[in-house]
mmCIF file of C-alpha atoms and ligand atoms in Angstrom:
data_model
loop_
_atom_site.group_PDB
_atom_site.id
_atom_site.type_symbol
_atom_site.label_atom_id
_atom_site.label_comp_id
_atom_site.label_asym_id
_atom_site.label_seq_id
_atom_site.Cartn_x
_atom_site.Cartn_y
_atom_site.Cartn_z
ATOM 1 C CA TYR H 1134 0.317 -0.732 -0.168
ATOM 2 C CA LEU H 1135 1.226 3.384 -0.700
ATOM 3 C CA ALA H 1136 1.307 6.816 0.924
ATOM 4 C CA LYS H 1137 1.766 9.763 -0.521
ATOM 5 C CA GLU H 1138 1.657 13.184 1.143
ATOM 6 C CA GLY H 1139 -0.779 15.210 -1.340
ATOM 7 C CA ARG H 1140 -1.783 18.569 -0.822
ATOM 8 C CA THR H 1141 -3.453 18.597 2.351
ATOM 9 C CA GLY H 1142 -1.361 15.833 3.706
ATOM 10 C CA VAL H 1143 -4.319 13.340 3.309
ATOM 11 C CA GLU H 1144 -3.643 11.296 0.076
ATOM 12 C CA LEU H 1145 -4.082 8.231 -1.438
ATOM 13 C CA TYR H 1146 -3.930 4.862 0.374
ATOM 14 C CA GLN H 1147 -7.006 3.490 -1.954
ATOM 15 C CA PRO H 1148 -8.062 -0.334 0.267
ATOM 16 C CA HIS H 1149 -10.206 -1.802 -2.614
ATOM 17 C CA LYS H 1150 -13.453 -0.542 -3.698
ATOM 18 C CA ASP H 1151 -15.519 -3.584 -3.290
ATOM 19 C CA ARG H 1152 -16.953 -3.532 -0.247
ATOM 20 C CA ASN H 1153 -16.214 -6.942 1.743
ATOM 21 C CA SER H 1154 -12.493 -6.821 0.446
ATOM 22 C CA PRO H 1155 -10.543 -7.776 3.574
ATOM 23 C CA GLU H 1156 -8.972 -4.215 3.015
ATOM 24 C CA ARG H 1157 -11.592 -2.366 3.673
ATOM 25 C CA LEU H 1158 -13.274 -4.439 6.767
ATOM 26 C CA SER H 1159 -9.782 -4.008 8.247
ATOM 27 C CA LEU H 1160 -9.714 -0.689 7.855
ATOM 28 C CA LEU H 1161 -13.063 -0.712 9.343
ATOM 29 C CA GLY H 1162 -11.763 -1.971 13.057
ATOM 30 C CA ASP H 1163 -9.194 0.121 12.596
ATOM 31 C CA LEU H 1164 -11.412 3.225 12.422
ATOM 32 C CA ARG H 1165 -13.538 1.705 15.219
ATOM 33 C CA ARG H 1166 -10.281 1.712 17.458
ATOM 34 C CA ALA H 1167 -8.751 5.160 15.987
ATOM 35 C CA ILE H 1168 -12.467 6.732 17.232
ATOM 36 C CA ASP H 1169 -12.125 4.649 20.952
ATOM 37 C CA ASN H 1170 -8.617 5.889 21.466
ATOM 38 C CA ARG H 1171 -9.339 9.496 19.747
ATOM 39 C CA GLU H 1172 -6.132 9.099 17.091
ATOM 40 C CA LEU H 1173 -8.088 11.386 14.419
ATOM 41 C CA ARG H 1174 -7.405 15.482 14.866
ATOM 42 C CA LEU H 1175 -9.866 17.533 13.475
ATOM 43 C CA HIS H 1176 -8.105 20.304 11.048
ATOM 44 C CA TYR H 1177 -10.048 23.776 10.241
ATOM 45 C CA GLN H 1178 -9.640 25.516 7.777
ATOM 46 C CA PRO H 1179 -11.232 29.077 7.503
ATOM 47 C CA LYS H 1180 -14.172 31.032 5.546
ATOM 48 C CA ILE H 1181 -13.852 34.181 4.180
ATOM 49 C CA VAL H 1182 -16.343 37.050 3.772
ATOM 50 C CA LEU H 1183 -15.029 37.919 -0.164
ATOM 51 C CA GLY H 1184 -14.298 41.699 0.111
ATOM 52 C CA GLY H 1185 -14.339 42.261 3.426
ATOM 53 C CA GLY H 1186 -11.918 39.167 4.823
ATOM 54 C CA GLU H 1187 -13.441 38.924 8.305
ATOM 55 C CA VAL H 1188 -13.165 35.164 9.604
ATOM 56 C CA GLN H 1189 -17.231 34.134 8.811
ATOM 57 C CA GLY H 1190 -16.689 30.834 10.635
ATOM 58 C CA VAL H 1191 -13.924 27.915 9.964
ATOM 59 C CA GLU H 1192 -15.033 24.366 8.896
ATOM 60 C CA ALA H 1193 -13.849 21.274 10.746
ATOM 61 C CA LEU H 1194 -12.049 18.486 8.939
ATOM 62 C CA LEU H 1195 -11.433 15.513 10.151
ATOM 63 C CA ARG H 1196 -7.596 13.948 9.793
ATOM 64 C CA TRP H 1197 -6.764 10.344 10.607
ATOM 65 C CA ARG H 1198 -2.702 9.192 9.900
ATOM 66 C CA HIS H 1199 -2.930 5.409 10.882
ATOM 67 C CA PRO H 1200 -0.109 3.899 12.119
ATOM 68 C CA VAL H 1201 0.586 1.415 9.097
ATOM 69 C CA HIS H 1202 -0.725 3.300 6.025
ATOM 70 C CA GLY H 1203 -0.220 6.799 7.265
ATOM 71 C CA PRO H 1204 -2.496 9.657 6.096
ATOM 72 C CA ILE H 1205 -5.885 9.016 5.017
ATOM 73 C CA ALA H 1206 -7.776 10.998 3.079
ATOM 74 C CA PRO H 1207 -11.812 11.564 4.645
ATOM 75 C CA SER H 1208 -12.701 10.711 0.831
ATOM 76 C CA GLU H 1209 -11.661 7.564 1.924
ATOM 77 C CA PHE H 1210 -12.726 6.685 5.522
ATOM 78 C CA VAL H 1211 -15.582 8.705 6.011
ATOM 79 C CA PRO H 1212 -17.602 7.265 2.720
ATOM 80 C CA LEU H 1213 -16.276 3.798 4.637
ATOM 81 C CA ALA H 1214 -17.620 4.706 7.736
ATOM 82 C CA GLU H 1215 -21.435 5.798 6.087
ATOM 83 C CA GLN H 1216 -21.778 1.908 5.007
ATOM 84 C CA SER H 1217 -21.441 0.954 8.609
ATOM 85 C CA TYR H 1218 -22.810 1.640 11.914
ATOM 86 C CA LEU H 1219 -19.903 3.365 12.645
ATOM 87 C CA MET H 1220 -20.852 6.288 11.543
ATOM 88 C CA ARG H 1221 -23.418 7.381 14.603
ATOM 89 C CA GLN H 1222 -19.601 6.664 16.277
ATOM 90 C CA LEU H 1223 -17.560 9.006 13.807
ATOM 91 C CA THR H 1224 -20.626 11.724 13.456
ATOM 92 C CA ALA H 1225 -19.999 11.878 17.744
ATOM 93 C CA TYR H 1226 -16.775 11.975 17.857
ATOM 94 C CA VAL H 1227 -16.498 14.555 15.070
ATOM 95 C CA ILE H 1228 -18.824 16.726 17.193
ATOM 96 C CA GLU H 1229 -17.226 16.050 21.032
ATOM 97 C CA GLU H 1230 -13.979 17.388 19.441
ATOM 98 C CA ALA H 1231 -15.512 20.470 17.449
ATOM 99 C CA LEU H 1232 -17.376 21.575 20.462
ATOM 100 C CA GLU H 1233 -14.732 21.146 23.137
ATOM 101 C CA GLN H 1234 -12.763 23.365 20.677
ATOM 102 C CA ALA H 1235 -15.400 26.344 19.739
ATOM 103 C CA ALA H 1236 -15.471 26.561 24.135
ATOM 104 C CA ARG H 1237 -11.889 26.943 24.166
ATOM 105 C CA TRP H 1238 -11.936 30.034 21.553
ATOM 106 C CA TRP H 1239 -15.495 31.347 22.999
ATOM 107 C CA ARG H 1240 -13.443 31.231 26.643
ATOM 108 C CA ALA H 1241 -10.401 33.559 25.079
ATOM 109 C CA GLY H 1242 -13.548 35.489 23.326
ATOM 110 C CA THR H 1243 -13.149 34.013 19.939
ATOM 111 C CA GLN H 1244 -16.487 33.826 18.736
ATOM 112 C CA VAL H 1245 -16.508 31.863 16.402
ATOM 113 C CA GLN H 1246 -18.412 29.313 14.820
ATOM 114 C CA ILE H 1247 -17.287 26.136 13.794
ATOM 115 C CA SER H 1248 -18.872 23.861 11.082
ATOM 116 C CA ILE H 1249 -19.419 20.575 11.199
ATOM 117 C CA ASN H 1250 -19.928 17.782 8.550
ATOM 118 C CA ILE H 1251 -22.038 15.333 8.356
ATOM 119 C CA SER H 1252 -23.698 11.821 6.787
ATOM 120 C CA ALA H 1253 -27.207 12.561 4.905
ATOM 121 C CA ARG H 1254 -27.712 8.666 7.803
ATOM 122 C CA ASP H 1255 -26.962 11.184 11.179
ATOM 123 C CA LEU H 1256 -30.306 12.662 9.941
ATOM 124 C CA LEU H 1257 -32.266 9.692 10.691
ATOM 125 C CA GLY H 1258 -33.521 10.109 13.805
ATOM 126 C CA PRO H 1259 -33.636 11.884 16.670
ATOM 127 C CA ALA H 1260 -30.224 11.728 18.188
ATOM 128 C CA LEU H 1261 -28.124 14.066 16.276
ATOM 129 C CA PRO H 1262 -30.504 17.078 17.660
ATOM 130 C CA GLN H 1263 -30.413 15.367 21.215
ATOM 131 C CA ARG H 1264 -26.481 15.200 21.133
ATOM 132 C CA LEU H 1265 -25.841 18.855 20.090
ATOM 133 C CA GLU H 1266 -28.821 20.127 22.935
ATOM 134 C CA ALA H 1267 -26.766 18.762 25.678
ATOM 135 C CA GLY H 1268 -23.444 18.973 24.640
ATOM 136 C CA LEU H 1269 -24.000 22.850 23.905
ATOM 137 C CA ALA H 1270 -25.208 22.499 27.345
ATOM 138 C CA ARG H 1271 -22.597 21.848 28.487
ATOM 139 C CA HIS H 1272 -19.530 23.534 27.401
ATOM 140 C CA GLY H 1273 -22.731 26.892 28.067
ATOM 141 C CA LEU H 1274 -22.135 27.894 24.706
ATOM 142 C CA PRO H 1275 -25.258 29.344 22.175
ATOM 143 C CA PRO H 1276 -26.308 27.588 19.431
ATOM 144 C CA ALA H 1277 -24.594 30.094 17.217
ATOM 145 C CA ALA H 1278 -21.222 28.374 18.160
ATOM 146 C CA VAL H 1279 -21.878 25.716 15.180
ATOM 147 C CA GLN H 1280 -22.873 25.183 11.843
ATOM 148 C CA LEU H 1281 -23.670 21.323 10.309
ATOM 149 C CA GLU H 1282 -22.887 20.611 6.796
ATOM 150 C CA VAL H 1283 -25.001 18.402 4.729
ATOM 151 C CA THR H 1284 -24.607 17.393 1.530
ATOM 152 C CA GLU H 1285 -27.318 18.119 -1.099
ATOM 153 C CA ARG H 1286 -28.300 14.825 -1.080
ATOM 154 C CA ILE H 1287 -30.590 14.719 1.716
ATOM 155 C CA LEU H 1288 -32.995 16.697 -0.807
ATOM 156 C CA THR H 1289 -32.576 14.323 -3.579
ATOM 157 C CA GLY H 1290 -33.065 11.031 -0.696
ATOM 158 C CA ASP H 1291 -36.700 10.464 0.813
ATOM 159 C CA GLN H 1292 -37.218 13.959 2.773
ATOM 160 C CA ALA H 1293 -39.967 12.517 5.536
ATOM 161 C CA TYR H 1294 -37.149 10.768 7.420
ATOM 162 C CA THR H 1295 -35.051 13.890 7.730
ATOM 163 C CA GLN H 1296 -37.769 16.666 8.132
ATOM 164 C CA ASP H 1297 -38.337 16.419 11.778
ATOM 165 C CA THR H 1298 -34.684 15.795 12.236
ATOM 166 C CA ILE H 1299 -34.217 18.990 10.017
ATOM 167 C CA LYS H 1300 -37.311 20.377 12.385
ATOM 168 C CA ALA H 1301 -35.516 19.736 15.273
ATOM 169 C CA LEU H 1302 -31.647 21.206 14.828
ATOM 170 C CA ALA H 1303 -34.305 24.383 13.207
ATOM 171 C CA ALA H 1304 -36.242 24.719 16.840
ATOM 172 C CA LEU H 1305 -32.341 24.665 19.177
ATOM 173 C CA GLY H 1306 -31.074 27.489 16.586
ATOM 174 C CA VAL H 1307 -28.352 25.514 15.369
ATOM 175 C CA PRO H 1308 -28.210 26.715 10.896
ATOM 176 C CA LEU H 1309 -27.809 24.235 7.725
ATOM 177 C CA ALA H 1310 -25.805 24.958 5.271
ATOM 178 C CA LEU H 1311 -25.649 22.797 2.434
ATOM 179 C CA ASP H 1312 -22.671 21.639 1.284
ATOM 180 C CA ASP H 1313 -20.730 20.647 -2.350
ATOM 181 C CA PHE H 1314 -24.266 22.259 -3.991
ATOM 182 C CA GLY H 1315 -24.137 21.733 -7.928
ATOM 183 C CA THR H 1316 -23.009 18.362 -7.517
ATOM 184 C CA GLY H 1317 -26.266 16.410 -7.131
ATOM 185 C CA TYR H 1318 -28.883 16.675 -9.622
ATOM 186 C CA SER H 1319 -31.386 18.433 -6.859
ATOM 187 C CA SER H 1320 -34.500 20.038 -7.520
ATOM 188 C CA LEU H 1321 -34.082 24.402 -6.906
ATOM 189 C CA ILE H 1322 -37.783 24.206 -5.612
ATOM 190 C CA ARG H 1323 -36.402 21.728 -2.825
ATOM 191 C CA LEU H 1324 -34.060 24.143 -2.105
ATOM 192 C CA GLN H 1325 -36.524 26.754 -1.648
ATOM 193 C CA ARG H 1326 -38.396 24.234 1.317
ATOM 194 C CA LEU H 1327 -35.082 23.711 2.833
ATOM 195 C CA ALA H 1328 -34.169 25.891 6.203
ATOM 196 C CA VAL H 1329 -30.543 25.718 5.029
ATOM 197 C CA SER H 1330 -28.688 29.193 6.238
ATOM 198 C CA GLU H 1331 -26.266 28.644 4.059
ATOM 199 C CA VAL H 1332 -25.209 27.222 0.359
ATOM 200 C CA LYS H 1333 -21.404 25.965 -0.215
ATOM 201 C CA ILE H 1334 -21.189 26.059 -4.622
ATOM 202 C CA ASP H 1335 -18.821 22.933 -4.596
ATOM 203 C CA ALA H 1336 -15.058 23.382 -5.794
ATOM 204 C CA SER H 1337 -15.219 21.260 -9.030
ATOM 205 C CA PHE H 1338 -17.804 25.044 -10.432
ATOM 206 C CA VAL H 1339 -15.780 27.934 -8.555
ATOM 207 C CA ARG H 1340 -12.441 26.563 -9.962
ATOM 208 C CA ARG H 1341 -13.697 26.622 -13.705
ATOM 209 C CA ILE H 1342 -14.977 30.372 -13.300
ATOM 210 C CA ALA H 1343 -12.148 32.347 -14.636
ATOM 211 C CA GLU H 1344 -11.217 30.048 -18.149
ATOM 212 C CA SER H 1345 -15.046 29.039 -19.213
ATOM 213 C CA ASP H 1346 -18.115 31.614 -18.839
ATOM 214 C CA ASP H 1347 -20.159 28.497 -19.589
ATOM 215 C CA ASP H 1348 -19.200 27.496 -15.977
ATOM 216 C CA ALA H 1349 -19.177 31.212 -14.530
ATOM 217 C CA ARG H 1350 -22.478 31.680 -15.573
ATOM 218 C CA ILE H 1351 -24.207 28.709 -13.729
ATOM 219 C CA VAL H 1352 -21.872 29.737 -10.366
ATOM 220 C CA ARG H 1353 -23.404 33.703 -11.174
ATOM 221 C CA SER H 1354 -26.726 31.962 -11.273
ATOM 222 C CA ILE H 1355 -26.900 30.102 -8.637
ATOM 223 C CA ILE H 1356 -24.946 32.671 -6.043
ATOM 224 C CA ASP H 1357 -27.872 34.746 -7.597
ATOM 225 C CA LEU H 1358 -30.877 32.047 -6.676
ATOM 226 C CA VAL H 1359 -29.251 31.440 -3.227
ATOM 227 C CA ARG H 1360 -28.993 36.111 -2.783
ATOM 228 C CA SER H 1361 -33.204 35.630 -3.536
ATOM 229 C CA LEU H 1362 -33.968 32.945 -1.686
ATOM 230 C CA GLY H 1363 -32.337 35.209 1.594
ATOM 231 C CA MET H 1364 -28.858 32.112 2.288
ATOM 232 C CA ARG H 1365 -25.657 32.940 2.110
ATOM 233 C CA SER H 1366 -23.748 32.092 -0.279
ATOM 234 C CA VAL H 1367 -20.271 30.638 0.102
ATOM 235 C CA ALA H 1368 -18.079 29.504 -2.816
ATOM 236 C CA GLU H 1369 -15.579 25.919 -1.972
ATOM 237 C CA GLY H 1370 -11.724 25.496 -3.331
ATOM 238 C CA VAL H 1371 -11.102 29.787 -3.738
ATOM 239 C CA GLU H 1372 -7.172 28.980 -5.250
ATOM 240 C CA SER H 1373 -6.602 32.368 -7.151
ATOM 241 C CA ASP H 1374 -6.658 35.814 -7.071
ATOM 242 C CA GLU H 1375 -8.356 35.591 -10.022
ATOM 243 C CA VAL H 1376 -11.729 33.123 -9.180
ATOM 244 C CA ALA H 1377 -11.083 35.348 -5.739
ATOM 245 C CA ALA H 1378 -12.091 38.973 -7.608
ATOM 246 C CA ARG H 1379 -14.250 36.957 -10.515
ATOM 247 C CA LEU H 1380 -16.466 36.292 -7.148
ATOM 248 C CA VAL H 1381 -16.579 39.177 -5.152
ATOM 249 C CA GLU H 1382 -17.917 40.140 -8.447
ATOM 250 C CA MET H 1383 -20.352 38.465 -8.703
ATOM 251 C CA GLY H 1384 -21.378 38.675 -5.415
ATOM 252 C CA CYS H 1385 -20.681 35.784 -4.280
ATOM 253 C CA ASP H 1386 -20.699 36.482 0.084
ATOM 254 C CA VAL H 1387 -17.896 33.935 1.489
ATOM 255 C CA GLY H 1388 -15.062 32.083 -0.101
ATOM 256 C CA GLN H 1389 -13.150 29.081 1.457
ATOM 257 C CA GLY H 1390 -10.267 27.731 -0.069
ATOM 258 C CA TRP H 1391 -5.898 27.967 -0.128
ATOM 259 C CA LEU H 1392 -5.592 31.122 -1.907
ATOM 260 C CA PHE H 1393 -7.232 32.179 2.088
ATOM 261 C CA CYS H 1394 -5.636 29.435 4.142
ATOM 262 C CA GLU H 1395 -6.221 25.719 4.436
ATOM 263 C CA PRO H 1396 -7.020 23.625 6.896
ATOM 264 C CA MET H 1397 -4.050 23.318 10.228
ATOM 265 C CA ALA H 1398 -4.944 22.129 13.857
ATOM 266 C CA ALA H 1399 -6.756 24.121 16.673
ATOM 267 C CA GLU H 1400 -3.004 25.465 17.698
ATOM 268 C CA GLU H 1401 -1.797 26.854 14.631
ATOM 269 C CA ILE H 1402 -5.129 28.261 13.630
ATOM 270 C CA THR H 1403 -5.836 30.480 16.810
ATOM 271 C CA ALA H 1404 -2.316 31.531 16.728
ATOM 272 C CA TRP H 1405 -3.595 32.788 12.525
ATOM 273 C CA LEU H 1406 -6.887 34.101 14.187
ATOM 274 C CA CYS H 1407 -5.392 35.796 16.894
ATOM 275 C CA GLU H 1408 -1.998 37.526 14.247
ATOM 276 C CA ARG H 1409 -5.908 38.424 12.212
ATOM 277 C CA ARG H 1410 -7.389 40.337 14.561
ATOM 278 C CA ALA H 1411 -4.591 42.025 15.224
ATOM 279 C CA THR H 1412 -4.710 43.421 11.655
ATOM 280 C CA THR H 1413 -7.742 43.427 10.245
ATOM 281 C CA PRO H 1414 -10.183 46.411 10.943
ATOM 282 C CA GLY H 1415 -13.880 46.217 11.735
ATOM 283 C CA PRO H 1416 -15.525 43.575 13.082
ATOM 284 C CA GLY H 1417 -12.929 40.868 12.273
ATOM 285 C CA TYR H 1418 -14.089 37.104 13.144
ATOM 286 C CA ASP H 1419 -16.788 37.965 15.899
ATOM 287 C CA TYR H 1420 -19.218 38.821 12.861
ATOM 288 C CA GLN H 1421 -22.704 37.286 14.450
ATOM 289 C CA PRO H 1422 -23.495 35.193 10.881
ATOM 290 C CA GLU H 1423 -27.469 35.590 10.186
ATOM 291 C CA ILE H 1424 -29.593 32.840 11.057
HETATM 292 P P1 LIG G 2244 -15.792 19.638 2.799
HETATM 293 O O1 LIG G 2244 -17.050 19.411 3.113
HETATM 294 O O2 LIG G 2244 -16.759 19.748 1.246
HETATM 295 O O3 LIG G 2244 -14.467 19.758 2.390
HETATM 296 C C1 LIG G 2244 -14.198 20.491 1.639
HETATM 297 C C2 LIG G 2244 -13.088 19.635 1.201
HETATM 298 O O4 LIG G 2244 -12.083 20.706 -0.163
HETATM 299 C C3 LIG G 2244 -11.658 19.341 2.136
HETATM 300 O O5 LIG G 2244 -11.066 18.521 2.213
HETATM 301 C C4 LIG G 2244 -11.228 20.783 2.383
HETATM 302 O O6 LIG G 2244 -9.446 20.452 2.700
HETATM 303 C C5 LIG G 2244 -10.408 20.776 0.785
HETATM 304 N N1 LIG G 2244 -10.426 22.426 0.590
HETATM 305 C C6 LIG G 2244 -10.043 23.477 0.867
HETATM 306 N N2 LIG G 2244 -9.973 24.250 0.512
HETATM 307 C C7 LIG G 2244 -9.266 24.079 -0.805
HETATM 308 C C8 LIG G 2244 -8.958 24.532 -1.680
HETATM 309 O O7 LIG G 2244 -8.900 25.636 -2.455
HETATM 310 N N3 LIG G 2244 -8.551 23.133 -3.350
HETATM 311 C C9 LIG G 2244 -8.835 22.459 -3.410
HETATM 312 N N4 LIG G 2244 -8.809 21.712 -4.663
HETATM 313 N N5 LIG G 2244 -9.656 21.574 -2.005
HETATM 314 C C10 LIG G 2244 -10.054 22.388 -0.805
HETATM 315 P P2 LIG G 2244 -11.297 16.460 2.889
HETATM 316 O O8 LIG G 2244 -10.083 17.670 3.789
HETATM 317 O O9 LIG G 2244 -10.449 16.063 1.717
HETATM 318 O O10 LIG G 2244 -12.151 16.712 3.209
HETATM 319 C C11 LIG G 2244 -13.100 16.190 2.141
HETATM 320 C C12 LIG G 2244 -14.548 15.509 2.468
HETATM 321 O O11 LIG G 2244 -14.567 14.490 3.369
HETATM 322 C C13 LIG G 2244 -15.111 17.085 3.401
HETATM 323 O O12 LIG G 2244 -15.549 17.950 1.791
HETATM 324 C C14 LIG G 2244 -16.319 15.892 3.859
HETATM 325 O O13 LIG G 2244 -17.343 16.003 2.919
HETATM 326 C C15 LIG G 2244 -15.462 14.808 4.483
HETATM 327 N N6 LIG G 2244 -15.753 15.292 5.993
HETATM 328 C C16 LIG G 2244 -14.179 15.708 5.956
HETATM 329 N N7 LIG G 2244 -14.481 15.773 7.313
HETATM 330 C C17 LIG G 2244 -15.370 15.217 7.748
HETATM 331 C C18 LIG G 2244 -16.556 14.863 9.325
HETATM 332 O O14 LIG G 2244 -15.816 15.293 10.297
HETATM 333 N N8 LIG G 2244 -17.357 14.068 9.393
HETATM 334 C C19 LIG G 2244 -18.279 13.901 8.345
HETATM 335 N N9 LIG G 2244 -19.323 13.372 7.070
HETATM 336 N N10 LIG G 2244 -16.807 14.047 6.996
HETATM 337 C C20 LIG G 2244 -16.320 14.921 6.606
HETATM 338 MG MG1 LIG G 2245 -17.720 20.980 4.126
HETATM 339 MG MG1 LIG G 2246 -18.154 20.768 -0.402
HETATM 340 MG MG1 LIG G 2247 -16.556 17.953 -0.826
#
């Protein structure tokens, strides 16, 4: 097995795609142990107000350094967990770690919102809102200290399953973001019916807006639609000044990507946030998102 260091420091151990291959099953066992032993780490990547430069929030992203295979990308192990009973435990772990970090930041006066990625499966049943409510209370955090990111698959799947959970989250006051928008062929009418406060435009569109007029048109119309629905637009995968400038021109609210900052460990991102507070004029990162 080859483990290579990619740009994000996580890449390329690819167990066989076969669902029941021994590699996958043994990796699943390793993942369970990694959760139990708290070996998984969260990195954090800021989301930047376009045109303003303030930090709108940070996204928590899982990192796993396997003792034998080295770093394994979440795009490898999260789908594996999603197909098993482990997803619930993985999400519980991420929520606990993220809330702990949020509590540290809020105690220090850094009122930054942490976005937590969840799986569509986490929306089945009442466990998630209950866990969040208990966690927020235990850490003395307001509901707006976190946001949940879920892919638009929740729009295409059976809505009845997830509607109650989404309502419970709304009642709790925890905002929802729609991740990877544009990749799931979901109906825009359904977007309107869903109580999301943020739509994240997938990097595959964002990356190409400086080169392709067609992609630029798609992104512009998504931004317009999102604004007309009263939601915040976030561009994922902003890697160049040129793309950032086009996004500002198009009226996109927030950008996230290597241009601004790569995902970093909590200590590094804390230093990054402090440095920014010292140099950024205006409200800085205690910007309170509208919910
Ligand atoms: P996502 O939620 O859409 O996260 C954005 C991905 O884009 C992250 O990949 C991030 O590192 C990467 N990224 C950030 N800036 C740039 C850029 O400028 N260019 C490019 N090309 N990529 C950029 P990452 O960390 O490998 O995560 C991949 C996916 O794994 C995430 O996509 C999310 O769906 C899933 N994931 C990560 N952490 C968690 C987690 O805690 N729970 C769950 N359920 N899923 C997670
Ligand atoms: Mg995300
Ligand atoms: Mg995304
Ligand atoms: Mg993604």
